[in-house]
Coordinates of C-alpha atoms and ligand atoms in Angstrom, one line a residue:
Chain A
M97 CA 110.4 87.0 152.1
T98 CA 111.3 84.7 154.6
S99 CA 114.9 83.2 154.8
P100 CA 115.3 79.3 153.3
I101 CA 117.4 79.1 156.5
K102 CA 117.9 81.3 160.0
V103 CA 119.5 79.9 162.4
D104 CA 120.1 81.8 165.9
N105 CA 121.9 80.2 168.2
L106 CA 122.0 76.7 167.3
T107 CA 124.0 74.8 169.7
K108 CA 125.1 71.0 170.6
R109 CA 127.5 69.1 172.3
F110 CA 128.3 65.6 172.9
G111 CA 129.6 65.0 176.1
E112 CA 132.6 67.3 176.8
I113 CA 132.7 68.5 172.9
V114 CA 130.3 71.5 172.2
A115 CA 130.2 70.7 168.4
V116 CA 128.4 73.2 167.3
D117 CA 128.5 76.7 169.3
H118 CA 126.1 78.9 169.7
V119 CA 126.1 79.9 165.5
S120 CA 124.0 82.0 164.1
F121 CA 123.3 82.7 160.5
K122 CA 120.5 83.4 157.6
V123 CA 120.9 82.6 154.1
R124 CA 118.9 84.1 151.4
K125 CA 116.5 82.5 148.8
G126 CA 118.0 81.2 145.6
E127 CA 121.6 81.2 147.2
I128 CA 124.0 78.6 147.2
F129 CA 125.6 78.6 151.0
G130 CA 128.5 77.2 151.1
F131 CA 129.8 76.2 154.7
L132 CA 133.4 75.6 154.5
G133 CA 135.5 73.9 157.6
P134 CA 138.0 71.0 158.2
N135 CA 137.7 68.2 160.0
G136 CA 135.2 68.2 163.4
A137 CA 134.5 71.5 163.0
G138 CA 130.6 70.9 163.1
K139 CA 129.4 70.8 159.6
T140 CA 128.2 67.5 159.7
T141 CA 126.3 67.8 162.6
T142 CA 124.5 71.9 161.7
I143 CA 123.5 69.8 158.8
R144 CA 121.7 67.4 161.3
I145 CA 119.5 69.7 162.9
L146 CA 118.9 71.7 160.2
T147 CA 117.2 68.5 158.7
G148 CA 115.5 67.3 161.6
I149 CA 117.7 64.3 162.4
L150 CA 119.3 65.8 165.1
K151 CA 117.8 67.8 167.9
P152 CA 119.6 70.8 168.9
D153 CA 121.0 71.5 172.5
E154 CA 119.7 75.5 172.5
G155 CA 119.4 78.0 169.4
K156 CA 116.7 77.7 167.3
A157 CA 116.5 77.2 163.5
F158 CA 113.8 77.5 160.9
V159 CA 114.1 75.9 157.6
A160 CA 111.3 76.3 154.5
G161 CA 109.4 78.4 157.5
Y162 CA 109.0 76.0 159.9
N163 CA 110.9 75.5 163.8
V164 CA 112.8 72.2 162.6
V165 CA 111.8 71.3 166.6
E166 CA 108.7 72.0 166.5
E167 CA 107.8 70.8 162.7
P168 CA 110.5 68.5 161.4
V169 CA 108.3 66.7 159.1
K170 CA 107.4 69.7 157.6
V171 CA 110.5 70.6 156.9
K172 CA 112.2 67.3 155.7
Q173 CA 108.7 67.3 153.4
R174 CA 110.9 70.7 151.8
I175 CA 114.1 69.7 151.6
G176 CA 116.3 67.3 149.9
V177 CA 119.8 66.0 151.7
V178 CA 122.4 64.5 150.1
P179 CA 124.5 62.5 153.2
E180 CA 128.1 62.6 153.6
V181 CA 128.3 59.3 153.2
S182 CA 125.5 56.5 150.7
N183 CA 123.2 55.9 152.1
A184 CA 121.4 54.4 149.2
Y185 CA 120.0 50.6 150.3
V186 CA 122.6 48.4 148.4
D187 CA 120.4 45.7 148.0
L188 CA 118.0 47.8 146.2
S189 CA 118.6 48.5 142.4
A190 CA 118.9 51.7 141.9
W191 CA 115.0 52.4 140.1
S192 CA 114.1 50.6 144.0
N193 CA 115.6 53.3 146.0
L194 CA 113.8 56.0 143.5
M195 CA 110.6 54.7 144.1
L196 CA 111.5 54.1 147.8
I197 CA 111.8 57.4 148.4
G198 CA 108.9 58.7 145.7
E199 CA 106.7 57.0 148.0
L200 CA 108.0 58.1 151.4
Y201 CA 107.7 61.9 150.4
G202 CA 104.2 60.9 148.9
V203 CA 105.2 62.1 145.4
P204 CA 102.7 60.0 143.0
K205 CA 102.8 57.2 140.9
K206 CA 102.8 58.7 137.8
E207 CA 105.4 61.9 139.4
R208 CA 107.7 59.2 140.7
V209 CA 108.2 56.9 137.9
E210 CA 108.5 60.2 135.5
R211 CA 110.8 62.3 137.9
A212 CA 113.1 59.4 138.6
T213 CA 113.6 58.5 134.5
K214 CA 114.4 62.1 134.2
F215 CA 117.2 61.9 137.1
L216 CA 118.6 58.9 136.1
K217 CA 118.9 60.0 132.3
E218 CA 120.3 63.2 133.3
F219 CA 122.7 61.5 135.5
G220 CA 124.4 58.2 133.3
L221 CA 122.7 56.0 135.4
Y222 CA 119.6 55.2 133.4
Q223 CA 121.7 52.2 131.6
A224 CA 122.4 50.8 135.6
R225 CA 118.8 51.4 137.2
N226 CA 118.2 47.6 137.5
R227 CA 121.3 46.9 138.8
L228 CA 121.4 47.2 142.9
V229 CA 123.7 49.7 144.2
R230 CA 125.9 46.9 146.2
G231 CA 127.8 47.5 142.9
F232 CA 127.5 50.8 142.3
S233 CA 131.5 52.9 142.0
K234 CA 131.7 55.8 144.7
G235 CA 130.3 58.8 141.7
M236 CA 127.7 56.0 141.0
K237 CA 126.6 56.7 145.0
Q238 CA 126.9 60.0 144.5
R239 CA 124.9 61.0 142.2
L240 CA 122.6 58.5 142.4
L241 CA 121.8 60.4 146.2
L242 CA 121.9 63.3 144.4
C243 CA 118.6 61.9 142.2
M244 CA 117.4 60.4 145.7
A245 CA 117.8 63.9 147.2
L246 CA 115.7 65.7 144.0
M247 CA 113.1 63.2 144.3
N248 CA 110.3 65.3 146.0
D249 CA 111.1 68.3 144.1
P250 CA 113.0 70.3 147.0
E251 CA 112.9 74.0 147.7
I252 CA 116.3 73.5 149.8
L253 CA 119.2 72.0 148.6
F254 CA 121.2 70.0 151.9
L255 CA 124.4 68.5 150.1
D256 CA 127.2 67.7 153.0
E257 CA 130.3 67.2 150.9
P258 CA 129.1 66.2 147.9
T259 CA 132.8 66.0 145.9
S260 CA 134.5 64.2 148.7
G261 CA 136.5 61.5 146.9
L262 CA 134.9 61.7 143.9
D263 CA 137.6 62.1 140.8
V264 CA 137.8 65.9 138.8
E265 CA 135.4 64.8 136.6
S266 CA 132.3 63.2 138.3
A267 CA 132.9 66.3 140.9
R268 CA 133.2 68.3 137.8
L269 CA 128.9 67.2 136.9
V270 CA 128.2 67.2 140.7
R271 CA 129.2 71.2 140.5
E272 CA 127.8 71.5 137.5
K273 CA 124.0 70.1 138.5
I274 CA 124.1 72.2 141.5
Q275 CA 124.6 75.0 139.5
Q276 CA 121.8 73.9 137.2
Y277 CA 119.5 73.5 140.0
N278 CA 120.6 76.7 141.7
D279 CA 119.4 78.7 138.4
D280 CA 115.8 76.7 138.3
G281 CA 115.5 78.5 141.5
K282 CA 116.4 76.0 144.1
T283 CA 118.4 77.2 147.8
I284 CA 121.4 74.7 148.5
F285 CA 123.3 74.7 151.6
I286 CA 127.0 73.0 151.2
S287 CA 129.9 71.8 153.1
T288 CA 132.7 71.0 152.0
H289 CA 137.0 71.4 153.2
N290 CA 137.4 72.6 149.7
M291 CA 138.7 75.7 149.4
E292 CA 138.6 75.9 145.2
E293 CA 135.1 74.8 145.5
A294 CA 133.6 76.9 147.3
N295 CA 135.2 79.8 145.5
L296 CA 134.1 78.2 142.3
L297 CA 130.6 77.2 144.3
C298 CA 128.9 80.3 146.1
H299 CA 127.6 83.1 146.6
R300 CA 128.4 83.3 150.8
I301 CA 130.6 81.2 152.1
A302 CA 130.5 81.1 156.8
I303 CA 133.4 79.9 157.6
I304 CA 133.4 77.8 160.8
N305 CA 136.3 76.0 163.1
H306 CA 136.1 74.0 166.1
G307 CA 131.6 74.8 166.2
Q308 CA 132.0 78.2 165.8
I309 CA 131.0 80.4 162.7
A310 CA 134.7 82.9 162.1
A311 CA 133.3 84.7 159.1
I312 CA 130.3 84.6 156.4
D313 CA 131.1 86.9 153.2
T314 CA 131.5 86.7 149.9
P315 CA 134.3 84.6 148.7
E316 CA 135.8 87.8 146.7
N317 CA 135.5 89.5 149.8
L318 CA 137.1 86.4 151.7
R319 CA 140.1 86.3 149.6
L320 CA 139.9 90.1 150.0
Q321 CA 140.6 89.9 153.8
S322 CA 143.2 87.6 153.5
M323 CA 145.0 88.4 150.4
E324 CA 148.2 88.9 152.4
L325 CA 148.5 85.2 153.7
Q326 CA 149.4 84.7 150.5
Y327 CA 153.0 84.1 148.8
V328 CA 155.3 83.7 146.5
E329 CA 157.5 80.4 147.3
V330 CA 161.1 81.0 145.2
L331 CA 164.6 78.9 145.0
F332 CA 167.5 80.4 143.5
N333 CA 170.7 78.8 142.8
K334 CA 172.7 80.4 145.5
P335 CA 172.1 81.6 149.4
I336 CA 171.0 85.5 149.5
K337 CA 170.6 87.0 152.8
K338 CA 166.5 87.7 152.6
E339 CA 167.9 92.1 153.5
E340 CA 168.5 91.7 150.3
L341 CA 165.1 91.5 148.6
M342 CA 162.8 93.8 150.5
H343 CA 163.4 96.1 148.2
H344 CA 159.6 96.5 147.0
P345 CA 157.0 97.9 148.4
E346 CA 154.1 95.0 147.9
I347 CA 156.4 92.4 150.3
V348 CA 155.0 92.6 153.2
K349 CA 157.4 89.8 154.8
V350 CA 160.5 87.6 154.1
V351 CA 160.9 84.2 155.5
P352 CA 163.1 81.9 154.9
A353 CA 161.5 78.2 154.8
G354 CA 164.4 74.9 154.5
N355 CA 166.8 75.9 151.4
K356 CA 163.1 78.5 149.8
I357 CA 162.4 81.3 150.6
R358 CA 159.1 82.8 150.8
I359 CA 157.3 86.0 150.1
Y360 CA 154.3 87.5 151.5
T361 CA 152.5 89.9 149.6
A362 CA 149.2 91.0 148.4
N363 CA 150.2 91.1 145.0
P364 CA 152.1 88.4 143.1
S365 CA 152.4 88.5 140.1
A366 CA 153.7 92.1 140.6
I367 CA 156.2 90.5 143.1
I368 CA 157.1 87.9 140.9
E369 CA 158.1 90.0 137.6
F370 CA 160.2 91.4 140.6
V371 CA 161.8 88.8 141.9
V372 CA 163.2 87.4 137.8
E373 CA 164.5 91.1 137.5
F374 CA 166.3 90.7 141.0
A375 CA 167.6 86.8 139.8
K376 CA 168.9 88.5 136.6
K377 CA 170.8 91.3 138.0
C378 CA 172.5 89.7 140.6
E379 CA 173.4 87.5 137.8
M380 CA 171.4 84.3 139.8
R381 CA 169.2 81.1 137.9
I382 CA 166.1 80.7 139.5
L383 CA 165.4 76.6 140.3
S384 CA 161.6 77.0 140.8
L385 CA 159.1 79.4 141.8
N386 CA 155.4 79.1 143.0
T387 CA 152.9 81.4 143.8
M388 CA 150.8 79.8 147.3
M389 CA 146.6 80.2 148.2
P390 CA 146.2 80.8 151.9
S391 CA 145.6 77.5 152.7
L392 CA 142.1 76.8 154.4
E393 CA 144.1 76.6 157.5
D394 CA 145.7 80.0 157.6
I395 CA 142.9 81.5 156.6
F396 CA 141.2 80.5 159.5
I397 CA 144.5 81.2 161.8
K398 CA 144.0 85.1 161.0
L399 CA 139.4 84.9 160.9
V400 CA 139.2 82.9 164.2
R401 CA 142.1 85.4 165.8
E402 CA 140.1 88.8 164.4
H403 CA 137.0 87.2 165.4
R404 CA 138.0 86.3 169.0
E405 CA 139.7 89.3 169.3
N406 CA 136.0 91.8 168.1
D407 CA 134.5 89.4 170.7
F408 CA 137.0 90.8 172.8
Y409 CA 136.1 94.9 172.0
R410 CA 132.5 94.1 172.1
T411 CA 132.3 92.5 175.5
D412 CA 134.8 95.2 176.9
Chain B
M31 CA 100.3 65.4 157.4
T32 CA 97.4 63.1 157.7
F33 CA 97.5 60.1 159.3
T34 CA 96.5 58.0 156.8
E35 CA 99.4 59.8 154.2
Q36 CA 101.5 58.9 157.0
I37 CA 100.8 54.9 157.6
K38 CA 100.7 55.2 153.5
R39 CA 104.1 55.7 153.6
A40 CA 104.7 53.5 156.4
I41 CA 103.7 50.7 153.9
A42 CA 106.4 52.2 151.8
I43 CA 108.6 51.1 154.1
T44 CA 107.2 47.8 155.2
K45 CA 107.6 46.8 150.8
K46 CA 111.4 47.9 151.1
D47 CA 112.0 45.4 154.7
I48 CA 110.3 42.9 152.6
K49 CA 112.1 42.9 150.5
I50 CA 115.3 43.7 151.3
Y51 CA 114.9 41.2 154.9
Y52 CA 113.1 38.2 153.9
S53 CA 116.0 36.3 152.3
K54 CA 118.2 37.8 155.5
G55 CA 120.6 34.4 156.6
P56 CA 119.5 35.2 160.0
V57 CA 116.0 35.9 160.3
I58 CA 116.0 32.6 158.5
I59 CA 118.3 30.6 160.7
F60 CA 116.1 31.8 164.1
G61 CA 112.6 32.3 162.3
L62 CA 112.3 28.9 160.5
L63 CA 115.1 26.6 160.9
F64 CA 115.3 27.2 165.2
P65 CA 111.5 26.7 165.5
F66 CA 112.0 23.7 163.2
F67 CA 114.6 21.8 165.7
L68 CA 113.2 23.0 168.4
F69 CA 109.8 21.9 168.1
L70 CA 111.3 18.0 166.7
A71 CA 113.0 17.6 170.0
Y72 CA 110.1 18.2 171.6
T73 CA 107.5 15.6 169.9
I74 CA 110.4 13.1 168.6
G75 CA 109.9 9.5 170.6
R76 CA 106.6 10.9 172.8
E77 CA 102.6 9.7 171.9
I78 CA 101.1 12.7 171.4
S79 CA 98.5 12.7 168.5
A80 CA 98.4 15.1 165.7
R81 CA 95.9 17.1 167.1
E82 CA 97.2 17.7 170.5
L83 CA 101.2 19.0 169.0
M84 CA 99.4 21.5 167.2
P85 CA 98.0 24.5 168.9
G86 CA 102.0 24.0 170.8
L87 CA 103.5 23.9 166.9
I88 CA 101.5 27.3 165.6
G89 CA 102.2 29.3 169.1
M90 CA 106.0 28.3 168.5
T91 CA 105.8 29.2 164.9
V92 CA 103.6 32.5 165.2
F93 CA 106.7 33.2 167.7
F94 CA 110.0 32.8 166.5
T95 CA 108.7 34.4 162.6
S96 CA 107.0 37.2 164.2
T97 CA 110.1 38.0 166.2
S98 CA 112.8 37.0 164.2
I99 CA 112.7 39.9 161.6
G100 CA 112.0 42.5 164.6
P101 CA 115.2 43.2 166.4
G102 CA 117.6 42.8 163.3
I103 CA 116.1 45.6 160.6
I104 CA 117.3 48.3 162.9
P105 CA 120.6 46.7 163.4
W106 CA 121.2 46.2 160.5
E107 CA 120.2 50.4 159.0
T108 CA 122.2 51.8 161.4
R109 CA 124.9 50.1 160.1
S110 CA 124.4 50.7 156.3
K111 CA 123.0 54.4 157.5
T112 CA 119.9 53.8 155.2
F113 CA 118.4 54.3 159.0
E114 CA 119.1 58.5 158.9
R115 CA 117.4 58.4 155.3
L116 CA 114.3 57.1 156.5
I117 CA 114.6 59.5 159.4
C118 CA 115.8 62.4 157.2
C119 CA 112.3 61.8 155.3
P120 CA 109.4 63.6 156.0
V121 CA 108.0 60.4 157.7
E122 CA 106.7 60.2 161.8
F123 CA 109.4 58.0 163.5
W124 CA 106.3 55.8 164.6
A125 CA 105.2 55.1 161.4
I126 CA 108.8 53.9 160.8
L127 CA 108.4 51.0 163.6
L128 CA 105.0 50.8 162.4
G129 CA 106.2 49.9 158.8
D130 CA 109.0 47.3 160.3
M131 CA 106.5 46.0 161.9
F132 CA 104.1 45.5 159.6
S133 CA 106.9 43.6 158.3
S134 CA 107.1 41.0 159.8
V135 CA 103.8 40.4 160.8
I136 CA 103.2 39.9 156.9
F137 CA 106.4 36.9 157.7
G138 CA 105.4 35.8 161.0
T139 CA 101.2 35.4 159.2
M140 CA 102.3 34.2 156.4
I141 CA 104.1 30.8 158.0
S142 CA 102.2 30.6 160.7
I143 CA 99.4 30.0 158.2
I144 CA 100.8 27.0 157.2
P145 CA 100.5 24.7 160.2
V146 CA 96.7 26.2 161.0
M147 CA 95.6 25.0 157.2
F148 CA 97.0 21.5 157.8
T149 CA 94.6 21.3 160.3
L150 CA 92.0 22.7 158.9
L151 CA 92.8 20.2 155.4
F152 CA 93.9 17.2 157.8
L153 CA 92.8 17.2 160.9
G154 CA 89.8 18.7 161.0
L155 CA 88.4 22.0 162.1
D156 CA 84.8 24.7 161.9
L157 CA 85.3 27.8 159.4
T158 CA 84.4 29.7 162.4
S159 CA 87.1 28.0 164.3
F160 CA 89.7 28.4 161.4
I161 CA 88.7 32.2 160.6
I162 CA 88.9 33.1 165.0
I163 CA 92.5 31.6 165.2
V164 CA 94.0 33.3 161.6
L165 CA 92.6 37.0 163.6
S166 CA 94.0 36.1 166.3
L167 CA 97.2 35.0 164.3
I168 CA 97.3 38.5 162.6
L169 CA 96.9 40.2 166.1
A170 CA 99.6 37.8 168.1
S171 CA 102.7 38.4 164.9
L172 CA 102.0 42.4 165.4
C173 CA 102.0 41.5 169.1
F174 CA 105.2 39.3 168.9
S175 CA 106.6 41.7 165.7
A176 CA 106.6 44.7 168.1
L177 CA 108.2 42.8 171.0
G178 CA 110.8 42.1 168.5
V179 CA 111.2 45.6 166.7
L180 CA 111.4 47.5 170.7
L181 CA 114.2 43.8 172.0
S182 CA 116.0 46.0 169.2
S183 CA 116.5 49.0 171.5
Y184 CA 118.3 48.5 173.9
P185 CA 121.4 48.2 173.2
P186 CA 121.4 50.4 170.2
T187 CA 123.8 48.3 168.8
D188 CA 124.4 48.3 164.5
I189 CA 125.2 44.6 165.1
P190 CA 121.8 42.9 164.5
A191 CA 123.8 39.3 165.2
T192 CA 124.3 40.6 168.4
A193 CA 120.6 42.4 169.0
M194 CA 119.1 38.6 167.7
M195 CA 121.3 36.8 169.9
L196 CA 120.2 39.7 173.0
S197 CA 116.6 38.7 172.1
S198 CA 117.0 35.7 172.0
L199 CA 117.5 35.5 175.7
V200 CA 113.8 37.3 176.1
K201 CA 112.7 34.9 173.3
F202 CA 114.1 31.2 175.0
P203 CA 112.6 31.8 178.4
M204 CA 109.2 33.0 176.9
V205 CA 108.7 29.9 174.8
F206 CA 109.2 27.5 177.8
I207 CA 106.7 29.6 180.2
S208 CA 103.7 29.8 177.6
G209 CA 101.9 27.1 178.2
I210 CA 103.7 25.2 174.4
F211 CA 105.3 22.5 175.6
I212 CA 102.8 22.3 179.2
P213 CA 99.6 23.2 179.5
V214 CA 98.6 26.1 182.2
E215 CA 96.8 24.2 183.5
R216 CA 99.6 21.3 184.9
L217 CA 101.9 24.0 186.0
P218 CA 102.5 24.7 190.0
Y219 CA 101.1 28.2 191.2
W220 CA 104.1 29.8 190.5
G221 CA 104.3 28.6 186.9
R222 CA 101.0 29.4 186.3
V223 CA 102.1 33.4 187.6
I224 CA 104.6 33.5 185.1
S225 CA 103.0 32.0 182.6
S226 CA 100.7 35.2 182.5
I227 CA 103.1 37.6 181.9
S228 CA 103.9 36.0 178.4
P229 CA 101.3 37.5 175.3
L230 CA 102.4 33.6 174.0
T231 CA 100.5 32.2 176.8
Y232 CA 96.8 33.5 175.2
F233 CA 97.2 33.3 172.4
T234 CA 97.9 29.2 172.7
D235 CA 95.4 29.6 174.9
I236 CA 93.4 30.8 172.2
T237 CA 94.2 28.3 169.7
R238 CA 94.1 24.9 172.2
H239 CA 90.5 26.4 173.2
L240 CA 89.8 26.3 169.4
I241 CA 91.4 22.8 168.7
L242 CA 91.7 21.1 171.1
K243 CA 88.5 21.8 172.8
N244 CA 90.1 22.9 176.6
G245 CA 91.3 26.0 177.1
Y246 CA 92.5 27.5 180.4
Y247 CA 91.5 31.6 180.3
M248 CA 88.4 32.4 178.9
L249 CA 88.1 33.0 175.6
P250 CA 87.7 37.4 175.9
L251 CA 90.3 37.6 178.3
D252 CA 93.1 36.1 175.6
F253 CA 91.5 38.5 173.4
L254 CA 92.0 41.1 175.4
A255 CA 96.2 40.2 177.2
I256 CA 97.0 40.0 173.8
V257 CA 95.9 43.4 172.6
L258 CA 96.7 45.3 176.4
F259 CA 100.4 43.6 175.5
T260 CA 100.7 44.7 172.0
A261 CA 99.7 48.1 173.1
F262 CA 102.0 48.7 175.6
F263 CA 105.1 47.0 173.1
V264 CA 104.5 49.5 170.2
Y265 CA 104.0 52.1 173.1
A266 CA 107.3 50.8 174.5
A267 CA 109.3 50.6 171.3
I268 CA 108.6 54.5 169.4
K269 CA 109.5 55.4 173.6
M270 CA 112.6 53.2 173.5
H271 CA 113.8 53.5 170.5
E272 CA 113.4 57.8 170.0
R273 CA 115.6 57.2 173.2
T274 CA 118.1 55.8 171.6
L275 CA 118.0 57.1 168.8
P276 CA 120.9 59.9 168.8
Q277 CA 123.2 56.8 169.0
R278 CA 122.7 55.4 166.1
I279 CA 123.7 58.9 164.0
S280 CA 127.3 59.3 163.5
Ligands
ATP266 N1 127.2 61.5 167.5 C1 128.0 61.8 168.3 N2 128.7 61.8 169.1 C2 130.4 61.9 169.6 N3 130.4 63.1 168.9 C3 130.2 63.5 167.9 C4 129.6 62.7 167.2 N4 128.9 63.1 165.9 C5 129.8 64.1 165.8 N5 131.0 64.1 167.6 C6 131.7 65.5 167.1 O1 131.2 67.2 167.2 C7 132.5 67.3 166.2 C8 131.9 68.1 165.3 O2 131.5 66.8 164.3 P1 130.6 67.3 162.8 O3 130.7 65.6 162.1 O4 130.1 67.9 162.7 O5 132.3 67.7 162.0 P2 132.5 68.2 159.8 O6 132.4 69.6 160.6 O7 131.4 67.0 159.8 O8 133.6 67.1 160.1 P3 134.1 66.0 158.1 O9 134.7 67.4 157.8 O10 135.7 64.5 159.3 O11 132.7 65.8 158.5 C9 133.9 66.5 165.9 O12 134.7 66.9 167.2 C10 133.1 65.0 166.6 O13 133.9 64.2 166.8
MG267 MG1 131.0 65.9 157.7

């Protein structure tokens, strides 16, 4: 079985900027594949190349079995796209937007009407179907974009930060739907800068920064790899020396941060118990105690550094 | 993906354009009010019969109406990001542009047919001439629509007003060299040379043939010229927009 998405050495430059830098990966059939990276990492540019909107400067990409540069129309016929910014026609109603999209994908009239009705109901837009999109809220627009992306019953869905800017409830609906359509067999490529979202949804995640992929793995493995980047941040009611805390085998290092203390560890729950005991023993009070997950930035720095080192040894 | 399937999708784009762009302010202003007042300015206080006015009026109407929407659509769609949406769809690039051109052909034909009907009903016109005028009107309308779409390709702006203004820089001079206000045969030699590079000259010539029985070029030559200009504008519009396309995606 061929991969629904196969990318080989893809590169795209904008003048001096290398937006996508020799990126290679494969997405498996039926997978939710996450593209995780900060602003400007090259997520949107990659999606635009894969969906036939931009041409790469180097490298190849195959989507749904077709080369995106040589047969873009065939690729486009088989995919659905939710872009980064809403691009429904604001001067048309939700219904007219869906009919237009249906026609542009060659969906027969009867099916067009059936699908549009089904999706609008499913995404809670049926009541608003005859209103102009101009008056839609951000959440409504995003749900409409999903309906539009589904009109051709695509094999593969590309979603560019589909939950960014949405409130908790709308974001959850969108995630549920992504999950549901994945269960129905659609392969999903989703970009996000939200670590939690990637954890929740994706089977595998590619971490991208400055146009380069630093790691591709399951969320569990990525988290394992960056375990030592977790820390417990604690504030006691009086100052202590950091050496006093170093008596626990699971502590990697202790770093003062303002009047607080950061204890890096792979096992935060054990450290919390230890800190509480320690405070009791020394007759101190704990004013605040937080467990911090590594930020995306932390994981990047680590992964990108490792990535470079690996490269270094490989070329040696 | 068959050719007819692509044409169907182009027509879906046309329907969308009709719904959205016909009622936009600048289209009404550049397409209807402008030529109307220009024409008033030309006729008021002159001793010309209604019949003699008609070829110029029809030519100007079809020219301005057919070029009024074309320059605006793609900048508008660039601005609202819907251009990227269209590019995302399984529609060939030429079919997208053709869809846009069709919408202004329909606009141009619908409005310009009014003075032609007027001529038929009140000034006298034989049926054959009427049919030929209508056919040439549709052809000319496609020619000018393609020109309109071509004019929006460079610079690749996302401000419709800018594109429309810049296209006027080409459109207005064209009206003055195309035998609308002064018939070609009364132009000096160099004037006739310049007028021969404007497709509007040939359309006006067709209407002068059929309404005034007084054309300058031979009828078949007029048609051939418009067909060639149309082919060139359509081709150039597709090539130019293909070039500037990446700059419209951001
Ligand atoms: N059309 C363009 N012209 C010039 N530079 C561009 C263009 N599109 C993207 N870039 C640059 O390429 C880099 C990658 O941009 P891209 O939009 O792909 O990032 P992203 O990961 O989607 O970021 P974000 O999270 O902000 O959406 C950035 O440095 C951006 O400035
Ligand atoms: Mg982006």
